[in-house]
XYZ file of C-alpha atoms in Angstrom:
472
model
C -86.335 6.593 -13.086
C -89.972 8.636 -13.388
C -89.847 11.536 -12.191
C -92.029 12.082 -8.827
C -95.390 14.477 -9.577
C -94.962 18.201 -9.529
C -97.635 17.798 -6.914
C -95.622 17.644 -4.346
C -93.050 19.798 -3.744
C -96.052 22.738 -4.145
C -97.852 20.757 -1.406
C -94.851 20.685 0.632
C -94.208 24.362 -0.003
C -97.674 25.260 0.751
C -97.790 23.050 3.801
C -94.569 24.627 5.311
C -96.196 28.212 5.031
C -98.877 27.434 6.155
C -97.973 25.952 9.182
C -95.403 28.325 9.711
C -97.660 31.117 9.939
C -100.353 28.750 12.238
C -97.038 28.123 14.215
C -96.010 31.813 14.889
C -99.782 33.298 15.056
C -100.198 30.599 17.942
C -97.028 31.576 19.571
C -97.366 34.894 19.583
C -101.474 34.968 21.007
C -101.038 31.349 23.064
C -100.706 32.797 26.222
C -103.485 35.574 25.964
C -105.666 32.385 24.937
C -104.652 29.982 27.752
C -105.375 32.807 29.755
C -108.285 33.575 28.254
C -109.632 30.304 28.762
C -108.591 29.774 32.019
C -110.700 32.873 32.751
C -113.592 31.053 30.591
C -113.390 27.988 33.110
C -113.523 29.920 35.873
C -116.398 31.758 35.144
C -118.471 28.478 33.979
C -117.740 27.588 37.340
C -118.423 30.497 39.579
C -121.944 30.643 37.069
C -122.255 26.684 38.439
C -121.645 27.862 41.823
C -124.200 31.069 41.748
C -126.844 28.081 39.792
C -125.941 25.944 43.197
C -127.165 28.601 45.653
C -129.819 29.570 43.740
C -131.775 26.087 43.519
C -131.523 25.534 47.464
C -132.885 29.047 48.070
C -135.357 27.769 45.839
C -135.589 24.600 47.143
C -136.098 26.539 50.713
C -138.749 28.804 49.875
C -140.550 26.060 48.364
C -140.215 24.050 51.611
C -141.425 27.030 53.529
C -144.991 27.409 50.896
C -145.410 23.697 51.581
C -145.765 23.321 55.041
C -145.890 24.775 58.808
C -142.250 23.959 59.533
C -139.854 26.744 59.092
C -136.248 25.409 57.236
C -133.605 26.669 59.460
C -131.630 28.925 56.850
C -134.917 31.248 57.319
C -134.639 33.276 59.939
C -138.541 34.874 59.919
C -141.051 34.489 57.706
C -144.479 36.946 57.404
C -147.752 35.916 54.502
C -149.572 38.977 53.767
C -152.751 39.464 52.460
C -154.706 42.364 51.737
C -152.101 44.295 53.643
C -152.268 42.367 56.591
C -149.874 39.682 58.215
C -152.144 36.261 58.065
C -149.445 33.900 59.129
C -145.987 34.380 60.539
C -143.694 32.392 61.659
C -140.236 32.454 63.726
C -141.839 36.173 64.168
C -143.210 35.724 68.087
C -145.819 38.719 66.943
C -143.296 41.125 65.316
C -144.715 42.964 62.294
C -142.162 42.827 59.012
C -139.052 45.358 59.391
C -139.421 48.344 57.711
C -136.348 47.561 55.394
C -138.228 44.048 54.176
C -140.602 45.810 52.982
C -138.410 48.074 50.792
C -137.080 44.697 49.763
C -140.822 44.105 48.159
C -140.831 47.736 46.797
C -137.157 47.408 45.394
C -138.864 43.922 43.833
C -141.493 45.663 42.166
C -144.040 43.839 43.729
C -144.995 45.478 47.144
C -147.437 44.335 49.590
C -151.014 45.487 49.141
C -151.498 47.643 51.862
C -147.710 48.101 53.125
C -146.348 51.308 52.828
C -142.004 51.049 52.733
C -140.066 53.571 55.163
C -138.585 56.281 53.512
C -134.568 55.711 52.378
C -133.155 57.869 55.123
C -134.946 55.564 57.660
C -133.529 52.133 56.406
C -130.913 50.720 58.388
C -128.069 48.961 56.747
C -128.508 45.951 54.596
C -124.743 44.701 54.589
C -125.542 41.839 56.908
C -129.505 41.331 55.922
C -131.049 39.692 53.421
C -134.774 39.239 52.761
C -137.018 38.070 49.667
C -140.710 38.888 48.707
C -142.332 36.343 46.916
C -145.332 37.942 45.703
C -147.666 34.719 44.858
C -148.226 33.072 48.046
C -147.547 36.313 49.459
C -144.565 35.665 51.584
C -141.946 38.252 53.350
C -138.822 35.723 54.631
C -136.222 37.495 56.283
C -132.686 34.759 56.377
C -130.220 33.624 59.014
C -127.466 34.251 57.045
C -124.840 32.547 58.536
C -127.147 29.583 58.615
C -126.928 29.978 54.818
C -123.556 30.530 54.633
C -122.716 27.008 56.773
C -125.959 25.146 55.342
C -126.148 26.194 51.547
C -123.215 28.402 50.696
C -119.990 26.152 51.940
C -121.330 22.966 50.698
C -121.874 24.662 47.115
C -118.014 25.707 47.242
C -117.086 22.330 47.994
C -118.816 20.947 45.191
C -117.440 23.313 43.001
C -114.245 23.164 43.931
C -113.814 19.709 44.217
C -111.252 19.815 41.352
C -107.825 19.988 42.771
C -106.956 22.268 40.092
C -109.190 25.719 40.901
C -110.202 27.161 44.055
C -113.471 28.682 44.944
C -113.829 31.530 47.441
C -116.649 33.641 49.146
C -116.347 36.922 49.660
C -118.023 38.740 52.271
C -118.170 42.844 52.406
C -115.150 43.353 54.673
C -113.003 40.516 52.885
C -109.472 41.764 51.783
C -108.760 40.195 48.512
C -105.358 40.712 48.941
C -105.423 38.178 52.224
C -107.326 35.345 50.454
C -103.775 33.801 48.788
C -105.374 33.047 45.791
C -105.560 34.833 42.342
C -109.178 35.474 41.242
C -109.515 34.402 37.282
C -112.974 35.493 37.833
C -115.177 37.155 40.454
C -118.962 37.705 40.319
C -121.975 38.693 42.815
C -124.647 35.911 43.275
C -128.159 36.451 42.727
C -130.066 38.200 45.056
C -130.762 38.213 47.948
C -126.960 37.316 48.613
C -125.839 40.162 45.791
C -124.093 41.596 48.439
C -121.629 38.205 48.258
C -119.562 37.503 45.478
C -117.810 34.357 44.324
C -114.338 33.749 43.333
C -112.789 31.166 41.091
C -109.092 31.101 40.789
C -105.971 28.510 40.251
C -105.062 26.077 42.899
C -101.076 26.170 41.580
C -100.746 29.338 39.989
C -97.179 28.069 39.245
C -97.905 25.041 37.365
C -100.299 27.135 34.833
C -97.156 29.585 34.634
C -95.091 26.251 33.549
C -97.589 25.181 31.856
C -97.468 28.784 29.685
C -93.931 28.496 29.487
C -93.949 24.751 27.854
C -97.158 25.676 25.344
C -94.904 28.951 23.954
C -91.739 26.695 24.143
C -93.351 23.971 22.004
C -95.114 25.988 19.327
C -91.814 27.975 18.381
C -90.139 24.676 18.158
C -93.377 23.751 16.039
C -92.756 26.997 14.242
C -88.932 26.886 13.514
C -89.679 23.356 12.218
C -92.454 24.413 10.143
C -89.839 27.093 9.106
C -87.228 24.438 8.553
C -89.565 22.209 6.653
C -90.497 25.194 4.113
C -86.663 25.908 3.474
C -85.942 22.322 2.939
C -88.986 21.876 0.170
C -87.833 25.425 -1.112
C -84.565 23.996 -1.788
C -85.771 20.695 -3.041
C -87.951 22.115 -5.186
C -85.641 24.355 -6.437
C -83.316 21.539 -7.467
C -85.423 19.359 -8.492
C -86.684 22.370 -10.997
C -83.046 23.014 -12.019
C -82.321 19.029 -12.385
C -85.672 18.622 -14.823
C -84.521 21.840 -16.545
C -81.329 19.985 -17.073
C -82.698 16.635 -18.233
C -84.981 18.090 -20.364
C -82.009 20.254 -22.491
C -79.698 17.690 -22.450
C -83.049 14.884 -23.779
C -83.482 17.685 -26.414
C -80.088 17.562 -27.117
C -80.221 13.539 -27.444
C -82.993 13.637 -29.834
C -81.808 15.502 -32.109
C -78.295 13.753 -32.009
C -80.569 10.249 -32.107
C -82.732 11.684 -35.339
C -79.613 12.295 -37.301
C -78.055 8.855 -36.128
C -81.447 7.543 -37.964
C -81.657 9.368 -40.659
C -77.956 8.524 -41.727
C -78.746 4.834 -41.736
C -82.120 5.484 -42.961
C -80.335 7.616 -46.180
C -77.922 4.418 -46.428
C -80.581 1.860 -46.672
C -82.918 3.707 -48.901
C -80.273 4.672 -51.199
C -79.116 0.564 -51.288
C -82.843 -0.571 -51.446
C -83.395 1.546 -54.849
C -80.202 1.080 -56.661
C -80.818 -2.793 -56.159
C -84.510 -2.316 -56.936
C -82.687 -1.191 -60.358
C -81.283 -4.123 -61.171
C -78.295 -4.327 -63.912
C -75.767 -4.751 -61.103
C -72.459 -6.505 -60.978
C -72.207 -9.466 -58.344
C -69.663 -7.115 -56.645
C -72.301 -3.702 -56.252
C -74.787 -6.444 -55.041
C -73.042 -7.432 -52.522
C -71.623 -4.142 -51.339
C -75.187 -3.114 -51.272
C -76.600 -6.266 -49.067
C -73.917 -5.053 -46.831
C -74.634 -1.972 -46.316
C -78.409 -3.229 -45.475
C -77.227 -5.128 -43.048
C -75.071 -3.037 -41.419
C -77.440 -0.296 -41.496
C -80.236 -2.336 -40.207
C -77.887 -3.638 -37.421
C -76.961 -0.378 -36.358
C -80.903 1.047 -36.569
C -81.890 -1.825 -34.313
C -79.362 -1.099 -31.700
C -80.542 2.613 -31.578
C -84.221 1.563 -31.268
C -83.721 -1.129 -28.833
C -81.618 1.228 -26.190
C -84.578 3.508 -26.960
C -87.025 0.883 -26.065
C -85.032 -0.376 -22.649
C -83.819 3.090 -21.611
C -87.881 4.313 -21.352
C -89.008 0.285 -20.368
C -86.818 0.800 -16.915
C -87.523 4.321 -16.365
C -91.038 3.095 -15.718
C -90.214 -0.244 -14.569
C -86.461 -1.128 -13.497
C -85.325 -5.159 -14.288
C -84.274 -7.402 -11.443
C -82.255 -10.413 -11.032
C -84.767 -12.724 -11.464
C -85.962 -11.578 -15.404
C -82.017 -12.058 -16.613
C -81.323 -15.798 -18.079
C -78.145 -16.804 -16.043
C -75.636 -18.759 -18.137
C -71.945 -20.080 -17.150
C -69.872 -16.375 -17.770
C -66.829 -18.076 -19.314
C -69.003 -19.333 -21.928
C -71.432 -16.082 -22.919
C -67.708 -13.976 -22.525
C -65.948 -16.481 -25.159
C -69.075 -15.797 -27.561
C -69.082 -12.055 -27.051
C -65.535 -12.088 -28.256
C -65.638 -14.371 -30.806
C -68.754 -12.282 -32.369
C -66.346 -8.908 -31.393
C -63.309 -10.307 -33.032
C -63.905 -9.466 -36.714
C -65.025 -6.125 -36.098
C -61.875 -5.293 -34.021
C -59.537 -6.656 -36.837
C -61.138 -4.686 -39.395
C -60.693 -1.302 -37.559
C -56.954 -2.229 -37.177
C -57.242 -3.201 -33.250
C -55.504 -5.876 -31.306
C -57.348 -8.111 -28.688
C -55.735 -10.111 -26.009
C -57.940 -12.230 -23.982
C -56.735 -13.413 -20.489
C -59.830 -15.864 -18.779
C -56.999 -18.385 -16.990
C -58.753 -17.708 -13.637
C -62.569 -17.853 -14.869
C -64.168 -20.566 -12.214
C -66.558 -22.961 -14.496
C -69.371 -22.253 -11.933
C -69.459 -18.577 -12.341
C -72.524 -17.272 -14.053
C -74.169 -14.007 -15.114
C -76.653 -12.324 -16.659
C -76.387 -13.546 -19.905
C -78.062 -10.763 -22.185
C -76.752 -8.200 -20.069
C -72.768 -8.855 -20.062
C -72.794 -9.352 -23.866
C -74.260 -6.514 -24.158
C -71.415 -5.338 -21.787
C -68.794 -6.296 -23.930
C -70.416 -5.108 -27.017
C -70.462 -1.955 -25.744
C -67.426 -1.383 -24.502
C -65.764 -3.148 -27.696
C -67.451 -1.371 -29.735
C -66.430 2.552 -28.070
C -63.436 0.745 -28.240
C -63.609 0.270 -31.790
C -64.483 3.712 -32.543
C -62.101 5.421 -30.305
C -59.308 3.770 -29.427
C -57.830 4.272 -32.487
C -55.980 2.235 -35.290
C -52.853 0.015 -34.134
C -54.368 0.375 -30.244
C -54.561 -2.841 -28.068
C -57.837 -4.077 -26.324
C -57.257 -6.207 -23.330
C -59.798 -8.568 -21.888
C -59.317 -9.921 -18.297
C -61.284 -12.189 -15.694
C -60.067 -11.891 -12.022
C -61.560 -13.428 -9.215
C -62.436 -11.584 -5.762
C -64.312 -12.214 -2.859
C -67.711 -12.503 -4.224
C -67.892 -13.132 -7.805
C -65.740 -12.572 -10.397
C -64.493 -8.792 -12.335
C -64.481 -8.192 -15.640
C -61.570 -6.079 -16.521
C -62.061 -4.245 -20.333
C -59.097 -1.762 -21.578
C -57.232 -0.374 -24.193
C -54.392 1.755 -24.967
C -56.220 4.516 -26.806
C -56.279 8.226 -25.854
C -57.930 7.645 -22.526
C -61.555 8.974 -20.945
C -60.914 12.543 -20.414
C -60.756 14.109 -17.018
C -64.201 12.955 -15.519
C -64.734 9.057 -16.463
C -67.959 9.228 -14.513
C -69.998 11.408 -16.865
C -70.020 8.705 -19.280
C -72.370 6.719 -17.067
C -75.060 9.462 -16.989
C -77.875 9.137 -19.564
C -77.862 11.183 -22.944
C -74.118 11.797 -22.220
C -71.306 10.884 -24.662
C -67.361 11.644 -24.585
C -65.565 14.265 -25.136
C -64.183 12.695 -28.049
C -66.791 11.550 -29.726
C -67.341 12.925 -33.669
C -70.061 13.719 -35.939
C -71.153 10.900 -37.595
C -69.353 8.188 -35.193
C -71.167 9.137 -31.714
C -73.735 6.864 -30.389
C -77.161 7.939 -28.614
C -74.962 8.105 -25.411
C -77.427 5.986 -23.505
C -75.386 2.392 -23.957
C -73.330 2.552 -20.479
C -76.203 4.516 -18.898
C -77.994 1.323 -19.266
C -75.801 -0.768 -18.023
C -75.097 0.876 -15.237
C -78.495 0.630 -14.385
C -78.744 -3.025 -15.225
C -75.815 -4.191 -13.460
C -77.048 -2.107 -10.275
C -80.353 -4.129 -10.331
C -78.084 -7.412 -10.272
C -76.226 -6.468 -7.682
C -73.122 -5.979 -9.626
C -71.297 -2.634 -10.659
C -68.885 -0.958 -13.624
C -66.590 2.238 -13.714
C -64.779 4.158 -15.455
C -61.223 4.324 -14.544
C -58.346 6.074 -16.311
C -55.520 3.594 -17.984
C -51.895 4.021 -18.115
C -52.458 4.770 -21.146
C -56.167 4.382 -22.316
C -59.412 3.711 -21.040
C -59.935 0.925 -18.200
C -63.753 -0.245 -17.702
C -64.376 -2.313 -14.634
C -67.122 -4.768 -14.178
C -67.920 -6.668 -10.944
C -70.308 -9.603 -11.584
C -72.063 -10.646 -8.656
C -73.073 -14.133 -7.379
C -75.733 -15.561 -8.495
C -78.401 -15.708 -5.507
């Protein structure tokens, strides 16, 4: 099969630190920054709240420049010019207190005229508010509990609308401690209510403690499987590295073994090709040479042609459908009739057993002769002189099984091996050992088909097992 990109086990590596370390860095500051930005909406809305009040004192003072009527959050109002009151109102003939007018001097913008009582003759301001407004020339003095029910309350109620925060006024003699509610954020409002501040806390202080608890659980979880995933890819990784290390020793190994395979035949057919080119032979040498050219060139063809397949379904593995499907009695009866020679020359008996071979069984024809090629010829080389190779078709549930043995020295202790590409057996021997990728292939080939062989230890001998699957 092709091997999957180096890519990605580093991208999986990298991915796993790095969200391993995002993981525990948010665990470890999440509930400093939920906190934090709890605190952060609280304070955008006290600074809506104080923006609230602000535009209807606004809004008031510009009601009380635009006309005779006096709004009802202003208590008294004075104009001055020139140092004298021109126009008063709510005022029944009462000059300014002396402690609005320190209101214009602490405003930096004190009436013409007006001279502010000293500090030690002010009276408190805890309960009085006043603003100058130095353009139309205005002193206003405010109800302020007319502010507080007509300005102040509604603001809160806007503000707090959310079910999830509270909003809270506090007044110079509040107790914080008695309001039942913990401030995220407290600020003053803008004068001439500085002496007020606002407070913007959590409705449910318990469900943002929950809420805590569930963020921290979930990013640790996120973090141990972050840690989890960068272990796995670790290991992966690390196989996968030892597994190509493999592969790539053992192909070396394969190569060479395949170069020598080629350069024996290669010897034998150059070395026949010139001593015919020489002419002067007997009708005997002739045809021992043609022979060996044949053979030579059979056996060079096989080598290149597993070459060929073996790196054709790495890239691209064969299905059912590219196999020609024949009647399996029939391509079986050729096989062995092409096998039989060969088997006879190397001193080997064959018995053939297809009694129970249904006519309207089929197969892959290409791939089971190559099947019993193969396995006739390891049989061939070794099995051994005077050993017996058995044939046999059994039927079973779904298809038929192909059944190849012999009564040679056997597989050794771990039949599977031989199934694994660029592997050979143990008792293969210089000069008679294949390119060890023949059952590799059709292993792979049968798998594709939806059939199967093994390996199997005889009593004695070697016992190959091949299920051929339905046709579908």
């Amino acid at each position: 099969m092709k091997e999957p990109s180096h890519r990605w086990p580093a991208l999986a590596v990298a991915s796993g630190l790095v969200l391993t370390a995002l993981s525990l860095a948010l665990a470890a500051y999440s509930k400093d920054l939920t906190k934090e930005a709890a605190r952060a909406e609280c304070a955008a809305r006290a600074s809506y709240l104080g923006f609230l009040i602000q535009r209807g004192l606004e809004a008031r003072l510009d009601d009380l420049a635009a006309g005779p009527s006096l709004p009802v959050e202003i208590e008294r109002a004075w104009r001055l010019s020139e140092g004298a009151v021109v126009e008063q109102r709510g005022a029944e003939g009462q000059p300014p207190p002396a402690w609005l007018a320190e209101v214009a001097r602490f405003e930096r913008a004190p009436p013409p005229g007006l001279r502010p009582l000293p500090l030690s003759e002010q009276g408190p301001r805890g309960l009085r508010a006043g603003t100058w407004l130095p353009g139309p020339g205005w002193l206003v003095q405010w109800d302020l509990p007319a502010l507080k029910r007509a300005l102040v309350e509604p603001a809160l109620s806007e503000v707090g609308a959310d079910a999830r925060y509270r909003c809270v006024l506090i007044e110079p003699d509040t107790r914080r401690e008695e309001l039942e509610l913990k401030l995220r954020f407290e600020t003053p409002l803008f004068p001439p209510l500085s002496s007020w501040n606002v407070g913007v806390g959590y409705a449910d202080e318990s469900a943002l403690r929950w809420g805590l608890r569930l963020q921290t659980a979930v990013l640790y979880l996120l973090a141990l499987g972050s840690s989890l995933l960068l272990v796995t890819s670790l290991t992966l990784f690390a196989r996968r590295e030892r597994r190509a290390s493999l592969q790539a020793q053992v192909r070396e190994q394969f190569l060479a073994r395949a170069t020598h395979e080629l350069q024996t035949p290669l010897a034998l057919l150059r070395a026949s090709v010139e001593t015919l080119q020489r002419g002067s032979l007997s009708d005997s040498d002739r045809e021992r040479c043609l022979g060996i050219v044949g053979r030579e060139e059979e056996r060079v063809t096989r080598t290149v042609r597993r070459l060929l397949r073996y790196l054709r379904w790495e890239s691209a593995p064969p299905t059912g459908e590219l196999w020609r499907w024949e009647p399996a009695c029939e391509v079986i009866a050729s096989a062995l009739d092409d096998a039989r020679p060969g088997l006879e020359a190397a001193g080997l008996s064959l018995e053939v057993d297809l009694a129970e071979c249904p006519p309207e069984a089929e197969a892959p024809c290409e791939l089971l002769r190559d099947t019993l090629s193969e396995l006739l010829a390891n049989a061939r080389k070794h099995a051994g002189e005077g050993a017996q190779v058995s044939v046999r078709l059994t039927r079973r549930e779904a298809g038929v099984r192909l059944i190849v043995s012999d009564t040679g020295p056997g597989l050794g202790p771990n039949p599977g091996a031989l199934f694994e590409p660029w592997k050979q057996g143990e008792g293969a021997e210089e000069g008679r050992a294949g390119s060890g990728l023949g059952l590799a292939l059709l292993r792979e080939g049968w798998s594709h088909v939806g059939g199967a062989i093994r390996a199997e230890a005889g009593d004695p001998g070697a016992r190959f097992v091949v299920d051929l699957p339905p046709r579908a």
